[in-house]
């Protein structure tokens, strides 16, 4: 594992760090919009007072934080799509790979990073009855202590089953100022969430409590896309159905399915889904940085309390 200079320094000085994934760049968006988005999202985290740790595997080494050259490489060069199951292979082979939510969460947690921003997590695919296609993100999040800020799960998935699968795995899904699971490009899925937070302080308290309780699962923070950027669910429904039918007719499956559907929707909507995707990732990065700052504030006030309560040594 290698840290960028910026991340290494932040680790030493307690500056809040936000992990960022790279599959969304290399397999989820076309070039050059992916590179612009990556740079933008990193700047948003820095402007909020945090340090971005964009994660990828380069020449068989896990890079936590990428320099400008490395970021360009991830956006431009062909990369493997690395889930958690593929990490060891990429390391052994000395390969290049972009990390999914699962692999990024795992690497970030090992690096001691507690907050991670992405677009949408993977979940249960439609037609799971015949394909058994359930994203590895779900099982990883069940056993990886990190807060994942996302705009819910992609609407190309079976969202009711995804929510059930999260519940079964003991992964809390907390709506940020919403009582509904957001549907990625759309604010609403009409699926109720029972957990809701109004502030980043509440979420930070939840992250600390989860740790104190010895619970090893992630916390999914569901942050709806802003009303200005959303594509209403009904508008997209026809195109999503068409894209899924085409994918199935073309026998697209496995790792290729999610990137294929995202790319097809980009074409079918004449770029609207990509614009919404970029907007929601930016918004998630901002919220993640604010949560990381709230966590740091809790830690410093806990230290101040401890000092006050410790009698001076004779
Ligand atoms: N969210 C996006 N775009 C993406 C993804 C998520 O906005 O490309 C990626 C993430 O890396 C996620 C992966 O982990 O899709 C899930 O892929 P699969 O369904 O094959 O598990
Ligand atoms: Mn899959």
CSV table of C-alpha atoms and ligand atoms in Angstrom, one decimal:
chain,number,residue,atom,x,y,z
A,1,UNK,CA,0.0,0.0,0.0
A,2,UNK,CA,1.4,3.4,-1.0
A,3,UNK,CA,0.1,6.8,0.2
A,4,UNK,CA,0.3,10.0,-1.8
A,5,UNK,CA,2.3,12.7,0.0
A,6,UNK,CA,-0.9,14.6,0.7
A,7,UNK,CA,-2.6,11.6,2.3
A,8,UNK,CA,0.5,10.6,4.3
A,9,UNK,CA,0.7,14.1,5.7
A,10,UNK,CA,-3.0,14.2,6.6
A,11,UNK,CA,-2.7,10.8,8.4
A,12,UNK,CA,0.1,12.2,10.5
A,13,UNK,CA,-1.6,15.4,11.4
A,14,UNK,CA,-5.2,14.3,11.8
A,15,UNK,CA,-6.6,16.2,8.8
A,16,UNK,CA,-9.9,14.5,7.8
A,17,UNK,CA,-9.5,12.1,4.8
A,18,UNK,CA,-12.2,11.1,2.3
A,19,UNK,CA,-11.7,8.0,0.2
A,20,UNK,CA,-12.8,8.0,-3.5
A,21,UNK,CA,-13.3,5.1,-5.9
A,22,UNK,CA,-12.0,4.8,-9.4
A,23,UNK,CA,-14.3,2.3,-11.2
A,24,UNK,CA,-16.7,5.1,-11.5
A,25,UNK,CA,-14.1,6.9,-13.5
A,26,UNK,CA,-12.6,4.1,-15.7
A,27,UNK,CA,-15.8,2.1,-16.2
A,28,UNK,CA,-18.6,4.5,-15.3
A,29,UNK,CA,-17.9,7.6,-17.3
A,30,UNK,CA,-16.3,8.5,-20.7
A,31,UNK,CA,-13.0,10.3,-21.1
A,32,UNK,CA,-12.5,13.3,-20.6
A,33,UNK,CA,-15.5,13.9,-18.4
A,34,UNK,CA,-14.2,11.2,-16.0
A,35,UNK,CA,-10.9,13.1,-15.5
A,36,UNK,CA,-12.7,16.4,-15.1
A,37,UNK,CA,-15.0,14.9,-12.5
A,38,UNK,CA,-12.2,13.3,-10.7
A,39,UNK,CA,-10.2,16.5,-10.4
A,40,UNK,CA,-13.4,18.4,-9.5
A,41,UNK,CA,-14.4,16.0,-6.7
A,42,UNK,CA,-10.9,16.1,-5.2
A,43,UNK,CA,-11.0,19.9,-5.2
A,44,UNK,CA,-14.4,19.9,-3.5
A,45,UNK,CA,-13.0,17.7,-0.7
A,46,UNK,CA,-10.0,20.1,-0.3
A,47,UNK,CA,-12.1,23.2,-0.4
A,48,UNK,CA,-14.2,21.7,2.5
A,49,UNK,CA,-11.0,21.3,4.5
A,50,UNK,CA,-10.4,17.6,3.9
A,51,UNK,CA,-7.9,15.6,1.9
A,52,UNK,CA,-9.0,13.3,-1.0
A,53,UNK,CA,-7.7,9.7,-1.1
A,54,UNK,CA,-8.6,8.4,-4.6
A,55,UNK,CA,-7.8,4.7,-4.6
A,56,UNK,CA,-6.6,2.5,-7.4
A,57,UNK,CA,-4.1,-0.4,-8.0
A,58,UNK,CA,-1.2,0.7,-10.2
A,59,UNK,CA,1.5,-1.8,-11.2
A,60,UNK,CA,0.3,-4.1,-8.5
A,61,UNK,CA,0.4,-1.6,-5.7
A,62,UNK,CA,-2.6,-0.2,-3.8
A,63,UNK,CA,-2.3,3.6,-4.2
A,64,UNK,CA,-4.2,5.6,-1.5
A,65,UNK,CA,-4.2,9.1,-3.0
A,66,UNK,CA,-3.2,9.6,-6.6
A,67,UNK,CA,-0.9,12.3,-8.0
A,68,UNK,CA,-1.9,14.2,-11.2
A,69,UNK,CA,-0.2,11.7,-13.5
A,70,UNK,CA,-1.7,8.7,-11.8
A,71,UNK,CA,-5.2,10.2,-12.0
A,72,UNK,CA,-4.8,10.8,-15.7
A,73,UNK,CA,-3.7,7.2,-16.2
A,74,UNK,CA,-6.7,5.8,-14.4
A,75,UNK,CA,-9.0,8.0,-16.5
A,76,UNK,CA,-7.4,7.3,-19.8
A,77,UNK,CA,-5.7,3.9,-19.8
A,78,UNK,CA,-7.5,0.5,-19.9
A,79,UNK,CA,-7.9,-0.7,-16.3
A,80,UNK,CA,-9.2,-4.0,-14.8
A,81,UNK,CA,-12.4,-3.6,-12.8
A,82,UNK,CA,-11.3,-4.7,-9.4
A,83,UNK,CA,-13.8,-6.0,-6.9
A,84,UNK,CA,-12.6,-7.2,-3.5
A,85,UNK,CA,-12.2,-10.7,-5.0
A,86,UNK,CA,-9.8,-9.4,-7.6
A,87,UNK,CA,-7.4,-7.4,-5.4
A,88,UNK,CA,-5.0,-10.2,-4.5
A,89,UNK,CA,-4.8,-11.2,-8.2
A,90,UNK,CA,-4.0,-7.6,-9.3
A,91,UNK,CA,-1.3,-7.3,-6.6
A,92,UNK,CA,0.2,-10.7,-7.6
A,93,UNK,CA,0.2,-9.8,-11.3
A,94,UNK,CA,1.5,-6.3,-10.9
A,95,UNK,CA,-1.6,-5.2,-12.8
A,96,UNK,CA,-3.4,-1.8,-13.1
A,97,UNK,CA,-7.0,-1.7,-11.9
A,98,UNK,CA,-9.7,0.6,-10.9
A,99,UNK,CA,-11.4,-0.3,-7.6
A,100,UNK,CA,-15.1,-0.7,-7.1
A,101,UNK,CA,-17.0,0.4,-4.0
A,102,UNK,CA,-16.2,-3.0,-2.5
A,103,UNK,CA,-12.4,-2.9,-3.2
A,104,UNK,CA,-12.2,0.8,-2.3
A,105,UNK,CA,-14.0,0.4,1.0
A,106,UNK,CA,-11.7,-2.5,1.9
A,107,UNK,CA,-8.5,-0.6,1.1
A,108,UNK,CA,-9.7,2.6,2.8
A,109,UNK,CA,-10.7,0.7,5.9
A,110,UNK,CA,-7.2,-0.9,6.1
A,111,UNK,CA,-5.7,2.6,5.7
A,112,UNK,CA,-7.8,3.8,8.7
A,113,UNK,CA,-10.1,6.0,6.6
A,114,UNK,CA,-13.6,6.3,8.0
A,115,UNK,CA,-15.5,8.1,5.2
A,116,UNK,CA,-15.8,7.3,1.6
A,117,UNK,CA,-17.8,9.1,-1.2
A,118,UNK,CA,-19.1,7.5,-4.4
A,119,UNK,CA,-22.0,7.8,-6.8
A,120,UNK,CA,-24.2,4.8,-6.1
A,121,UNK,CA,-23.4,1.4,-4.5
A,122,UNK,CA,-23.9,-1.8,-6.4
A,123,UNK,CA,-26.9,-4.0,-5.4
A,124,UNK,CA,-29.2,-6.7,-6.5
A,125,UNK,CA,-29.7,-6.7,-10.3
A,126,UNK,CA,-33.1,-7.1,-11.9
A,127,UNK,CA,-33.7,-10.6,-13.0
A,128,UNK,CA,-31.6,-11.9,-10.1
A,129,UNK,CA,-34.0,-15.0,-10.0
A,130,UNK,CA,-32.3,-16.3,-13.1
A,131,UNK,CA,-28.9,-14.6,-13.1
A,132,UNK,CA,-28.0,-14.6,-9.3
A,133,UNK,CA,-26.3,-11.2,-10.1
A,134,UNK,CA,-25.8,-9.5,-6.7
A,135,UNK,CA,-23.0,-6.9,-6.5
A,136,UNK,CA,-20.0,-7.9,-4.4
A,137,UNK,CA,-20.4,-4.4,-2.8
A,138,UNK,CA,-23.2,-5.7,-0.5
A,139,UNK,CA,-21.2,-8.5,1.1
A,140,UNK,CA,-18.1,-6.3,1.5
A,141,UNK,CA,-20.1,-3.5,3.1
A,142,UNK,CA,-21.5,-6.1,5.6
A,143,UNK,CA,-18.0,-6.6,7.0
A,144,UNK,CA,-16.2,-3.3,6.3
A,145,UNK,CA,-16.4,-0.5,8.9
A,146,UNK,CA,-16.6,2.7,6.8
A,147,UNK,CA,-19.3,5.3,6.1
A,148,UNK,CA,-20.2,5.3,2.4
A,149,UNK,CA,-21.9,8.5,1.1
A,150,UNK,CA,-23.9,7.7,-2.0
A,151,UNK,CA,-27.0,8.7,-3.9
A,152,UNK,CA,-28.6,5.4,-3.0
A,153,UNK,CA,-28.3,2.6,-5.5
A,154,UNK,CA,-28.5,2.9,-9.3
A,155,UNK,CA,-32.0,2.7,-10.6
A,156,UNK,CA,-30.9,0.0,-13.1
A,157,UNK,CA,-31.0,-2.3,-10.1
A,158,UNK,CA,-33.9,-4.0,-8.3
A,159,UNK,CA,-34.1,-1.4,-5.5
A,160,UNK,CA,-36.6,-3.1,-3.2
A,161,UNK,CA,-34.5,-6.3,-3.2
A,162,UNK,CA,-31.3,-4.2,-2.8
A,163,UNK,CA,-32.8,-2.6,0.3
A,164,UNK,CA,-33.8,-6.0,1.7
A,165,UNK,CA,-30.4,-7.4,1.0
A,166,UNK,CA,-28.8,-4.4,2.9
A,167,UNK,CA,-31.1,-5.1,5.8
A,168,UNK,CA,-30.3,-8.8,5.9
A,169,UNK,CA,-26.6,-8.0,6.0
A,170,UNK,CA,-27.0,-5.6,9.0
A,171,UNK,CA,-25.9,-2.6,7.0
A,172,UNK,CA,-27.7,0.6,8.2
A,173,UNK,CA,-28.9,2.9,5.5
A,174,UNK,CA,-29.4,6.4,6.9
A,175,UNK,CA,-31.2,9.0,4.7
A,176,UNK,CA,-29.5,12.4,4.8
A,177,UNK,CA,-32.5,14.7,5.2
A,178,UNK,CA,-34.7,12.2,3.5
A,179,UNK,CA,-37.0,9.3,4.6
A,180,UNK,CA,-36.8,7.6,1.2
A,181,UNK,CA,-34.1,5.6,-0.5
A,182,UNK,CA,-32.8,7.9,-3.3
A,183,UNK,CA,-32.7,6.3,-6.8
A,184,UNK,CA,-29.3,7.7,-8.0
A,185,UNK,CA,-30.4,10.0,-10.9
A,186,UNK,CA,-33.7,10.6,-9.2
A,187,UNK,CA,-34.5,11.8,-5.7
A,188,UNK,CA,-37.2,9.3,-5.0
A,189,UNK,CA,-37.6,5.5,-5.2
A,190,UNK,CA,-40.8,5.6,-3.0
A,191,UNK,CA,-39.0,3.0,-0.8
A,192,UNK,CA,-39.2,4.2,2.8
A,193,UNK,CA,-36.0,4.4,5.0
A,194,UNK,CA,-36.5,4.1,8.7
A,195,UNK,CA,-33.2,5.9,9.6
A,196,UNK,CA,-32.9,9.6,8.9
A,197,UNK,CA,-30.2,12.2,9.9
A,198,UNK,CA,-30.6,15.9,9.7
A,199,UNK,CA,-26.9,16.9,10.3
A,200,UNK,CA,-23.4,15.7,9.7
A,201,UNK,CA,-22.9,15.7,13.5
A,202,UNK,CA,-25.6,13.1,13.9
A,203,UNK,CA,-23.9,10.9,11.2
A,204,UNK,CA,-20.6,11.3,12.9
A,205,UNK,CA,-22.1,10.3,16.3
A,206,UNK,CA,-23.6,7.2,14.5
A,207,UNK,CA,-20.2,6.3,13.1
A,208,UNK,CA,-18.5,6.5,16.5
A,209,UNK,CA,-21.4,4.5,18.1
A,210,UNK,CA,-21.1,1.8,15.5
A,211,UNK,CA,-17.4,1.4,16.4
A,212,UNK,CA,-18.0,1.5,20.1
A,213,UNK,CA,-20.6,-1.3,19.7
A,214,UNK,CA,-18.0,-3.4,17.9
A,215,UNK,CA,-20.2,-3.5,14.8
A,216,UNK,CA,-18.1,-4.2,11.7
A,217,UNK,CA,-20.5,-3.2,9.0
A,218,UNK,CA,-20.4,-0.1,6.9
A,219,UNK,CA,-23.0,2.7,7.2
A,220,UNK,CA,-24.6,3.7,4.0
A,221,UNK,CA,-25.4,7.5,4.0
A,222,UNK,CA,-28.0,8.0,1.3
A,223,UNK,CA,-27.8,11.5,0.0
A,224,UNK,CA,-30.4,12.4,-2.7
A,225,UNK,CA,-29.3,14.3,-5.8
A,226,UNK,CA,-30.3,17.9,-5.7
A,227,UNK,CA,-33.7,18.8,-7.2
A,228,UNK,CA,-32.0,21.0,-9.9
A,229,UNK,CA,-29.9,18.1,-11.1
A,230,UNK,CA,-32.3,15.1,-10.9
A,231,UNK,CA,-34.0,13.3,-13.7
A,232,UNK,CA,-37.5,12.3,-12.4
A,233,UNK,CA,-37.9,8.5,-12.1
A,234,UNK,CA,-40.8,8.3,-14.5
A,235,UNK,CA,-38.8,10.1,-17.2
A,236,UNK,CA,-36.1,7.5,-17.1
A,237,UNK,CA,-38.1,4.3,-16.6
A,238,UNK,CA,-38.7,3.6,-20.3
A,239,UNK,CA,-35.0,4.0,-21.2
A,240,UNK,CA,-33.8,1.9,-18.2
A,241,UNK,CA,-36.2,-0.9,-19.3
A,242,UNK,CA,-35.0,-0.6,-22.9
A,243,UNK,CA,-31.3,-0.7,-21.8
A,244,UNK,CA,-31.8,-3.8,-19.6
A,245,UNK,CA,-33.7,-5.6,-22.4
A,246,UNK,CA,-30.9,-4.9,-24.9
A,247,UNK,CA,-28.3,-6.0,-22.4
A,248,UNK,CA,-30.1,-9.3,-21.9
A,249,UNK,CA,-30.6,-9.8,-25.6
A,250,UNK,CA,-26.8,-9.1,-26.1
A,251,UNK,CA,-26.0,-11.5,-23.2
A,252,UNK,CA,-24.1,-8.9,-21.3
A,253,UNK,CA,-23.4,-10.2,-17.8
A,254,UNK,CA,-21.0,-10.2,-14.9
A,255,UNK,CA,-18.6,-7.4,-14.4
A,256,UNK,CA,-19.5,-5.9,-17.8
A,257,UNK,CA,-23.2,-5.4,-17.0
A,258,UNK,CA,-23.1,-2.2,-14.9
A,259,UNK,CA,-20.6,-0.3,-17.1
A,260,UNK,CA,-22.6,-1.4,-20.2
A,261,UNK,CA,-25.9,-0.2,-18.8
A,262,UNK,CA,-24.4,3.2,-17.7
A,263,UNK,CA,-22.9,3.7,-21.1
A,264,UNK,CA,-26.2,2.7,-22.9
A,265,UNK,CA,-28.2,5.1,-20.8
A,266,UNK,CA,-25.8,7.9,-21.5
A,267,UNK,CA,-26.5,7.4,-25.2
A,268,UNK,CA,-30.3,6.9,-24.8
A,269,UNK,CA,-30.6,10.1,-22.7
A,270,UNK,CA,-28.3,12.1,-24.8
A,271,UNK,CA,-25.9,12.7,-21.9
A,272,UNK,CA,-28.5,13.6,-19.3
A,273,UNK,CA,-27.6,10.6,-17.1
A,274,UNK,CA,-23.9,11.5,-17.2
A,275,UNK,CA,-24.6,15.1,-16.2
A,276,UNK,CA,-26.7,13.9,-13.3
A,277,UNK,CA,-24.1,11.4,-12.3
A,278,UNK,CA,-21.4,14.0,-12.2
A,279,UNK,CA,-23.6,16.3,-10.1
A,280,UNK,CA,-24.5,13.7,-7.5
A,281,UNK,CA,-20.9,12.6,-7.1
A,282,UNK,CA,-19.8,16.2,-6.4
A,283,UNK,CA,-22.6,16.5,-3.9
A,284,UNK,CA,-21.6,13.3,-2.2
A,285,UNK,CA,-18.0,14.4,-1.9
A,286,UNK,CA,-19.0,17.6,-0.2
A,287,UNK,CA,-21.2,15.8,2.3
A,288,UNK,CA,-18.5,13.1,2.9
A,289,UNK,CA,-15.9,15.9,3.7
A,290,UNK,CA,-18.3,17.5,6.1
A,291,UNK,CA,-18.9,14.2,7.9
A,292,UNK,CA,-15.2,13.7,8.1
A,293,UNK,CA,-14.8,17.1,9.6
A,294,UNK,CA,-17.6,16.4,12.2
A,295,UNK,CA,-15.8,13.2,13.1
A,296,UNK,CA,-12.6,15.1,13.7
A,297,UNK,CA,-14.5,17.7,15.9
A,298,UNK,CA,-15.9,14.9,18.0
A,299,UNK,CA,-12.5,13.5,18.5
A,300,UNK,CA,-11.0,16.8,19.5
A,301,UNK,CA,-13.8,17.6,22.0
A,302,UNK,CA,-13.5,14.1,23.5
A,303,UNK,CA,-9.7,14.8,24.0
A,304,UNK,CA,-10.5,18.2,25.6
A,305,UNK,CA,-13.1,16.5,28.0
A,306,UNK,CA,-10.5,13.9,28.9
A,307,UNK,CA,-8.0,16.6,29.8
A,308,UNK,CA,-10.5,18.4,31.9
A,309,UNK,CA,-11.4,15.2,33.8
A,310,UNK,CA,-7.9,14.2,34.5
A,311,UNK,CA,-6.6,15.7,37.7
A,312,UNK,CA,-3.2,17.3,37.4
A,313,UNK,CA,-0.4,15.0,38.3
A,314,UNK,CA,1.5,15.8,41.5
B,1,LIG,N1,-21.6,4.3,-9.2
B,1,LIG,C1,-21.5,5.1,-10.3
B,1,LIG,N2,-20.8,4.6,-11.4
B,1,LIG,C2,-20.2,3.3,-11.3
B,1,LIG,C3,-20.3,2.6,-10.1
B,1,LIG,C4,-21.0,3.1,-9.1
B,1,LIG,O1,-22.0,6.2,-10.3
B,1,LIG,O2,-19.6,3.0,-12.3
B,1,LIG,C5,-19.5,1.3,-10.0
B,1,LIG,C6,-19.0,1.2,-8.6
B,1,LIG,O3,-17.6,1.0,-8.7
B,1,LIG,C7,-19.7,-0.1,-8.0
B,1,LIG,C8,-19.8,-0.9,-9.3
B,1,LIG,O4,-18.9,-0.7,-7.0
B,1,LIG,O5,-20.3,0.1,-10.2
B,1,LIG,C9,-20.7,-2.1,-9.1
B,1,LIG,O6,-20.5,-3.0,-10.1
B,1,LIG,P1,-21.2,-4.4,-10.0
B,1,LIG,O7,-22.7,-4.1,-10.2
B,1,LIG,O8,-20.6,-5.2,-11.2
B,1,LIG,O9,-20.9,-5.0,-8.7
B,2,LIG,MN1,-22.4,-8.4,-10.8
